[in-house]
Protein backbone atom coordinates (compact mmCIF):
# COMPACT_ATOMS: atom_id res chain seq x y z
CA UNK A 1 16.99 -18.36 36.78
CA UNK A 2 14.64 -20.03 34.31
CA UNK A 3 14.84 -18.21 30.66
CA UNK A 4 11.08 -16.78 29.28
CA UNK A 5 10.04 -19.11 26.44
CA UNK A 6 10.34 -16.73 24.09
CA UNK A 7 14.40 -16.30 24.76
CA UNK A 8 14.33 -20.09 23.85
CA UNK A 9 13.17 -19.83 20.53
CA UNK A 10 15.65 -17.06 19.68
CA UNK A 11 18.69 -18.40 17.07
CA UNK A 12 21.71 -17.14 16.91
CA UNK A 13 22.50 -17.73 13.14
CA UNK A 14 18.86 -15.47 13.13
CA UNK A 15 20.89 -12.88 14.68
CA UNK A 16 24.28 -12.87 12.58
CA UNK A 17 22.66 -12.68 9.24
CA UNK A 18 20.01 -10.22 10.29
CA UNK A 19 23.29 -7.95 11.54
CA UNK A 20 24.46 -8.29 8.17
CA UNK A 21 20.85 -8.12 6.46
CA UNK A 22 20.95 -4.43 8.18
CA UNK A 23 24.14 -3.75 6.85
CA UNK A 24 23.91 -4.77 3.40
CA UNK A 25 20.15 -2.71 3.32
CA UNK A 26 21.64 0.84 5.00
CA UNK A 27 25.20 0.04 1.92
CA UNK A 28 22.19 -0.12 -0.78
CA UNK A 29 20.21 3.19 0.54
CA UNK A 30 23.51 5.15 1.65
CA UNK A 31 25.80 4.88 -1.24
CA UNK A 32 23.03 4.42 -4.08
CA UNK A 33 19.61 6.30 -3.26
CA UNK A 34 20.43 8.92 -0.52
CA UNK A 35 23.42 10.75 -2.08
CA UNK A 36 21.39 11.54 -5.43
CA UNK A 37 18.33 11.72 -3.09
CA UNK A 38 16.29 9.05 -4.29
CA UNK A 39 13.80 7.79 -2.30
CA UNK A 40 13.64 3.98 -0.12
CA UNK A 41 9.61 2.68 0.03
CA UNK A 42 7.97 2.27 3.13
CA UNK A 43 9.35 4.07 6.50
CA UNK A 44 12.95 3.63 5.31
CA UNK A 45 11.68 6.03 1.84
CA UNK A 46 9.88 8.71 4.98
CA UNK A 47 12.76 8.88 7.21
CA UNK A 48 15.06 10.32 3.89
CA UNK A 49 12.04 12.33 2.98
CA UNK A 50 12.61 13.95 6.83
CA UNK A 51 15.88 13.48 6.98
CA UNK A 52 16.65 16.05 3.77
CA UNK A 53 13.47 18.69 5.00
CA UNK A 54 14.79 19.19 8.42
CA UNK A 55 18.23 20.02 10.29
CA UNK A 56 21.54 18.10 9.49
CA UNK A 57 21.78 17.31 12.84
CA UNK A 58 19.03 14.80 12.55
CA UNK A 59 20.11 12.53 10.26
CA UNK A 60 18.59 9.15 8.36
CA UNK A 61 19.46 6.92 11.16
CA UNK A 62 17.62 9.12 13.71
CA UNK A 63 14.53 8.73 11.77
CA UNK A 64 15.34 5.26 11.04
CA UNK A 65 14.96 4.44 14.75
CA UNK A 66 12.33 7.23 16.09
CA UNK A 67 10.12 5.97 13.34
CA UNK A 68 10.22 2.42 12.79
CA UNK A 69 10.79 0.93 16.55
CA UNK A 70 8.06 2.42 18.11
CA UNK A 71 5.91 0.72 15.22
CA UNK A 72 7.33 -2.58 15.93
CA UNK A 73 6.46 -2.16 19.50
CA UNK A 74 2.85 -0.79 18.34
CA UNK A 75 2.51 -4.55 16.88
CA UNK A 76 4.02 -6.59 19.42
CA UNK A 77 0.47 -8.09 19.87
CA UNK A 78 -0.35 -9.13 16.24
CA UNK A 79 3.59 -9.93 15.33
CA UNK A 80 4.91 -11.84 18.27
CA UNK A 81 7.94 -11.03 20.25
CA UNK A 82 10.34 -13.15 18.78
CA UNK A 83 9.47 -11.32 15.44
CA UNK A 84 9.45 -7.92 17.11
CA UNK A 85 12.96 -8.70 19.11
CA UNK A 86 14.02 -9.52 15.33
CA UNK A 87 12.87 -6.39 13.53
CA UNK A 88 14.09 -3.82 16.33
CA UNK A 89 17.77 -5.46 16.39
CA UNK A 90 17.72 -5.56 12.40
CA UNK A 91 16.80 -1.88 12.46
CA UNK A 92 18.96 -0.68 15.07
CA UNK A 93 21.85 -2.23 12.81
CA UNK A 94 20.72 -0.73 9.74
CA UNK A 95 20.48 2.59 11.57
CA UNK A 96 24.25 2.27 13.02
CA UNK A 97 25.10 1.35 9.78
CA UNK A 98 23.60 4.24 7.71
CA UNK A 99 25.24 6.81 10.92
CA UNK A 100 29.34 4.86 10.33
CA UNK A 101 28.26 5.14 6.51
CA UNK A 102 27.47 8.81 6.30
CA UNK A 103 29.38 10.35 8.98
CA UNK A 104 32.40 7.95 10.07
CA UNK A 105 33.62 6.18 7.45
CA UNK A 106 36.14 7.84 4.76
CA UNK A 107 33.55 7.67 2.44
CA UNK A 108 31.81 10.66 0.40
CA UNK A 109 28.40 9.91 0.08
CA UNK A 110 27.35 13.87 0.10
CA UNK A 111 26.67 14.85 -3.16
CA UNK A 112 26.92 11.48 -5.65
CA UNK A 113 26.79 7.94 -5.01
CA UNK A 114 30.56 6.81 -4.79
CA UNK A 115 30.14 4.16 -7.58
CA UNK A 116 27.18 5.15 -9.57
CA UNK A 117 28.06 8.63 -9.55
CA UNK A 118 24.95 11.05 -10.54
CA UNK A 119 23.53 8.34 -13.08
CA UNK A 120 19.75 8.13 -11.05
CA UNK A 121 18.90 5.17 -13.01
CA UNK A 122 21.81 2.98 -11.92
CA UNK A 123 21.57 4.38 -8.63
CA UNK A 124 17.61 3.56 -8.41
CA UNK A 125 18.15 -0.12 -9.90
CA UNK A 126 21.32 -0.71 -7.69
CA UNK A 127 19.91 0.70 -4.82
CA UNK A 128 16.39 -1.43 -4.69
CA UNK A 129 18.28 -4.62 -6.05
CA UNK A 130 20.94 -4.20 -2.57
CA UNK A 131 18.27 -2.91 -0.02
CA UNK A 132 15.92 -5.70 -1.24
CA UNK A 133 18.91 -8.40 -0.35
CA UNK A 134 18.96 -6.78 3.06
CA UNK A 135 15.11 -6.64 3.40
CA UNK A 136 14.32 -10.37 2.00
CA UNK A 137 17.36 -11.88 4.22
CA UNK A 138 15.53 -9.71 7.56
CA UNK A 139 11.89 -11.19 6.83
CA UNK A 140 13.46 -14.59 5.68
CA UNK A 141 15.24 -14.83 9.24
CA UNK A 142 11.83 -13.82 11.27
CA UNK A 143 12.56 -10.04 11.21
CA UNK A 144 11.69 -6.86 9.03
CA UNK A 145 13.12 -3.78 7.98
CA UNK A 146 10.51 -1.79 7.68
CA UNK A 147 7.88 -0.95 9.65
CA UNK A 148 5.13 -0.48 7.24
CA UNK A 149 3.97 -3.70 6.77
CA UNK A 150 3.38 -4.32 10.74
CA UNK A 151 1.19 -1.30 10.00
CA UNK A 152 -0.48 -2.88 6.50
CA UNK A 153 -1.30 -6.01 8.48
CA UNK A 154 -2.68 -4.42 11.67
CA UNK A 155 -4.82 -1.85 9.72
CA UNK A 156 -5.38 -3.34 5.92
CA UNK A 157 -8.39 -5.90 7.34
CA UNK A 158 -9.82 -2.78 9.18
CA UNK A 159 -9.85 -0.89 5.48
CA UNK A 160 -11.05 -3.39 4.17
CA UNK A 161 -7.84 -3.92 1.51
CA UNK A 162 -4.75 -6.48 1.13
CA UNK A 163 -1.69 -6.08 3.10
CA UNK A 164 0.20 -5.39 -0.46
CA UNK A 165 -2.21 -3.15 -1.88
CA UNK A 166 -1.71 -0.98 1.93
CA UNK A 167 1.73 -0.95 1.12
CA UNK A 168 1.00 -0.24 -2.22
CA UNK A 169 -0.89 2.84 -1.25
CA UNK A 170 1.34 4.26 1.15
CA UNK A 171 4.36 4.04 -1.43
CA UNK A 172 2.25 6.14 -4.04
CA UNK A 173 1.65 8.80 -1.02
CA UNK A 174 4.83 8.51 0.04
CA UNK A 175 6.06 9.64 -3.52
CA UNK A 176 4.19 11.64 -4.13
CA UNK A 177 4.52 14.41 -1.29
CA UNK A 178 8.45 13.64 -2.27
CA UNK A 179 7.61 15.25 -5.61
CA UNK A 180 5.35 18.32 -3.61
CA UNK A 181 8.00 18.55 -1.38
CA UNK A 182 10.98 19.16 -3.79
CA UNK A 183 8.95 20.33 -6.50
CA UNK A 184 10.18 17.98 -9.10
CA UNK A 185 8.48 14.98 -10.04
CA UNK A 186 11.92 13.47 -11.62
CA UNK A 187 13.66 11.83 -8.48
CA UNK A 188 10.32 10.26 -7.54
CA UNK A 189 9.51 8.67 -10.85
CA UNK A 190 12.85 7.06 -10.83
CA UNK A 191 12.12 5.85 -7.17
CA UNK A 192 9.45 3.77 -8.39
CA UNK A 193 12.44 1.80 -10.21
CA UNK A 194 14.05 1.70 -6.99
CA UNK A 195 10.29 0.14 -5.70
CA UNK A 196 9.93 -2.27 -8.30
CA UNK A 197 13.58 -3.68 -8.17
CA UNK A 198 13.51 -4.11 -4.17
CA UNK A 199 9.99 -6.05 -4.56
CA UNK A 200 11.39 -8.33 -6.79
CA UNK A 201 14.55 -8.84 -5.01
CA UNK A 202 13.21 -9.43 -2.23
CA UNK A 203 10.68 -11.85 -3.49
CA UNK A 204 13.50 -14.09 -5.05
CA UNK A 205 15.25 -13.97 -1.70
CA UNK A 206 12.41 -15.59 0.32
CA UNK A 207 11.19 -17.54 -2.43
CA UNK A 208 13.86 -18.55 -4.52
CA UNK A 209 15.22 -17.99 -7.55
CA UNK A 210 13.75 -21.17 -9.46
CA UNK A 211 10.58 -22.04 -7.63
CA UNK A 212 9.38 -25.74 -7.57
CA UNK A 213 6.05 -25.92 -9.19
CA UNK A 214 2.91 -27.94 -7.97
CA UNK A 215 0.72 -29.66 -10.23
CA UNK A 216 -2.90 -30.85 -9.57
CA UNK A 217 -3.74 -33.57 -12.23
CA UNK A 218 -7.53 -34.81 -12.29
CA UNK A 219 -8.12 -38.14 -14.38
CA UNK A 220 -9.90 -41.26 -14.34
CA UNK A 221 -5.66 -42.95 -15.33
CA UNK A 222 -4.31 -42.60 -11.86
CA UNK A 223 -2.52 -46.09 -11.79
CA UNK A 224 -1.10 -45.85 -15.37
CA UNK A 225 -0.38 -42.02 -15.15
CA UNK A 226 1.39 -42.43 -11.88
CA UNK A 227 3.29 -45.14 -13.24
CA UNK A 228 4.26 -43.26 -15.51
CA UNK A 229 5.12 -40.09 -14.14
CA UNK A 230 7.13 -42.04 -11.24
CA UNK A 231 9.57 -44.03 -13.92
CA UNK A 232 10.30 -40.30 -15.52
CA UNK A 233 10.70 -38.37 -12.72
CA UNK A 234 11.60 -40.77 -9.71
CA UNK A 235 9.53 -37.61 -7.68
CA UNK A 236 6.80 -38.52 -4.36
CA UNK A 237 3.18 -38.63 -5.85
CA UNK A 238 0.08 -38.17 -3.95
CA UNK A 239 -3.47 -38.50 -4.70
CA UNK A 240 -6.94 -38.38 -3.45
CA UNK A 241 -10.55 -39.61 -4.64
CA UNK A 242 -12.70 -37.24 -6.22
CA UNK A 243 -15.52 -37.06 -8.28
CA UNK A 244 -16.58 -34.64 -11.36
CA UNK A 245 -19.88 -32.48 -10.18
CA UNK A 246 -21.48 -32.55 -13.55
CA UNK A 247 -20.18 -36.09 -15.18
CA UNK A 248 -20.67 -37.45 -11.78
CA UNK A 249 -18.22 -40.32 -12.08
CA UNK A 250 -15.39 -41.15 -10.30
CA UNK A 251 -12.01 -39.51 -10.76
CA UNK A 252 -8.43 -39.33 -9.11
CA UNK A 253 -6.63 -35.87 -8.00
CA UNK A 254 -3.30 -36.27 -8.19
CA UNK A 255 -0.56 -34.17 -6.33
CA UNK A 256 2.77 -33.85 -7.77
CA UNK A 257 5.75 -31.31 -7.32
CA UNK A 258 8.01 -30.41 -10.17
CA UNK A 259 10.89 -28.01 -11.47
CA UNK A 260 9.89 -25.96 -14.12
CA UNK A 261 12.10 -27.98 -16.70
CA UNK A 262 9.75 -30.94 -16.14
CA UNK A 263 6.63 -29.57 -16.58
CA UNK A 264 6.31 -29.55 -20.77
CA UNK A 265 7.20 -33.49 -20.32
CA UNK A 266 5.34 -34.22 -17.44
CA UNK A 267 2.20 -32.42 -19.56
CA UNK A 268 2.99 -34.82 -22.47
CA UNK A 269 3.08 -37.90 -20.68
CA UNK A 270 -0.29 -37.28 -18.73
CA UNK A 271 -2.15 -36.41 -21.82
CA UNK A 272 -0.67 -39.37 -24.03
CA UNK A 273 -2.31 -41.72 -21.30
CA UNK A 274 -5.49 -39.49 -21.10
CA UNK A 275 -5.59 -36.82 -23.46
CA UNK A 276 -8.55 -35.29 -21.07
CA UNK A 277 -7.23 -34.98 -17.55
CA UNK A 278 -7.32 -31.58 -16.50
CA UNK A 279 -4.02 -30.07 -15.33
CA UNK A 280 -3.25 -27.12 -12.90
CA UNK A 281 -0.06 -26.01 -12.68
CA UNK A 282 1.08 -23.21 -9.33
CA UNK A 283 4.08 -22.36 -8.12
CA UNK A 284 5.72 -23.58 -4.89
CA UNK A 285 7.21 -21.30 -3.04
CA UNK A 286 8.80 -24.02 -0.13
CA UNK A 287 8.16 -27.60 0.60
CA UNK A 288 8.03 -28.64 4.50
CA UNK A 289 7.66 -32.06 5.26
CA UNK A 290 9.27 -35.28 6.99
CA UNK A 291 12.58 -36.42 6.09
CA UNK A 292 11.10 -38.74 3.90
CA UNK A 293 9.05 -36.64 1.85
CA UNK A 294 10.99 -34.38 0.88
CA UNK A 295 13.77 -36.31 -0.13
CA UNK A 296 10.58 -38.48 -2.52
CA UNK A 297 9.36 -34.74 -3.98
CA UNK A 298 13.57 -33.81 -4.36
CA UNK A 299 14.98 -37.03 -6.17
């Protein structure tokens, strides 16, 4: 029997390090955030809310599951189901993880957190920095962990808002019912550590930790600029005609990637050849390309 073409575009090295993507995510919010009651953002932050209001015998991982899966099916449509097949195997093993964690393994995560003990700040910073490994490595490898932003990028166009600032807003909600709920705004404050260190982590997992950086140099120097900046750097160098709206002369655009230790020369040696080119300077979060290209832009 002929495979669907969506079974062919399935990868197995997807599927081993979003098994341990789930792991590593349910070892940051079991033994760092749920013991001291902390709180995850996002669906993974509601299902502890629920899981500490209502009966022991419906723990996080229940939540986990009845919460976020049904969400990833919601968004089949928009997401894809190579994405969806993804997220719903990357949740099911952070589920069964946070379940072994909690109530198999010899390990008491009931009252403290096992290595951080009661200290809520190391246990918020610890916490975000090891769930956001888990959650950059899931949306790195084509899946999620969390169901919210399926939800932020079906609905945020509707509101009229960015998928982040959704996200954003839910998180705020989130915490603060948390601090209705228990009637302490303490625990909720210090989540918004927990926030803040998973959003960076998990933007230096799918980004990198030392971005490349992209610079857009205008001039009427191409040839001795390029020159130039291809003796000192031995980097690929694009660039396009142009022409300046109000001088209306001629001028070159040139394209050039960079690490951030070259950009200070790179700036000197444009503006020693033409001390008024115009520079803009972005950050690169990946280069895709031919063969060839990349190995010019990487020299």
């Amino acid at each position: 029997m002929k495979k669907p073409n969506f079974l062919k575009n399935l990868k197995i090295k997807n599927f081993v390090i979003l098994f341990f993507a789930g792991i590593i995510n349910a070892a940051g919010v079991t033994i760092f955030l749920q013991p001291v009651k902390l709180y995850d953002s996002g669906i993974s932050g509601t299902s502890i809310l629920l899981s500490q209001v209502t009966p022991e015998y419906l723990p996080l991982s229940f939540f986990l599951i009845i919460l976020n899966i049904p969400i990833f099916i919601f968004g089949l449509k928009k997401q894809g189901i190579e994405f969806t097949i993804y997220s719903v195997f990357t949740v099911g093993i952070y589920a069964l993880s946070a379940w072994l964690i909690t109530d198999v393994l010899p390990i008491d995560v009931s009252t403290v957190s096992p290595l951080a003990k009661s200290d809520l700040f190391l246990c918020a910073l610890f916490g975000g920095l090891i769930s956001g490994i888990g959650s950059g490595l899931a949306v790195r490898y084509g899946g999620a962990m969390d169901g919210i932003e399926v939800f932020a990028v079906i609905f945020a166009k509707r509101l009229g808002i960015t998928v982040g600032t959704f996200v954003m807003i839910y998180n705020i909600i989130l915490y603060i019912i948390c601090g209705i709920v228990i009637h302490s705004w303490i625990l909720p404050l210090y989540s918004i550590v927990t926030y803040g260190a998973a959003l960076k982590t998990i933007d230096f997992i799918i980004e990198g930790f030392d971005r490349s950086k992209s610079a857009i140099i205008i001039t009427e120097k191409q040839e001795e600029i390029c020159e130039k900046l291809s003796s000192a750097f031995e980097n690929g160098i694009t660039f396009l005609n142009a022409k300046g709206y109000y001088s209306d002369s001629d001028k070159t655009m040139i394209y050039f990637v960079l690490n951030r230790f070259q950009v200070s020369k790179m700036r000197e040696i444009v503006h020693s050849i033409d001390p008024n080119a115009y520079i803009s300077i972005t950050e690169v979060a990946d280069i895709f390309g031919s063969d060839q290209i990349k190995n010019e832009s990487n020299k």
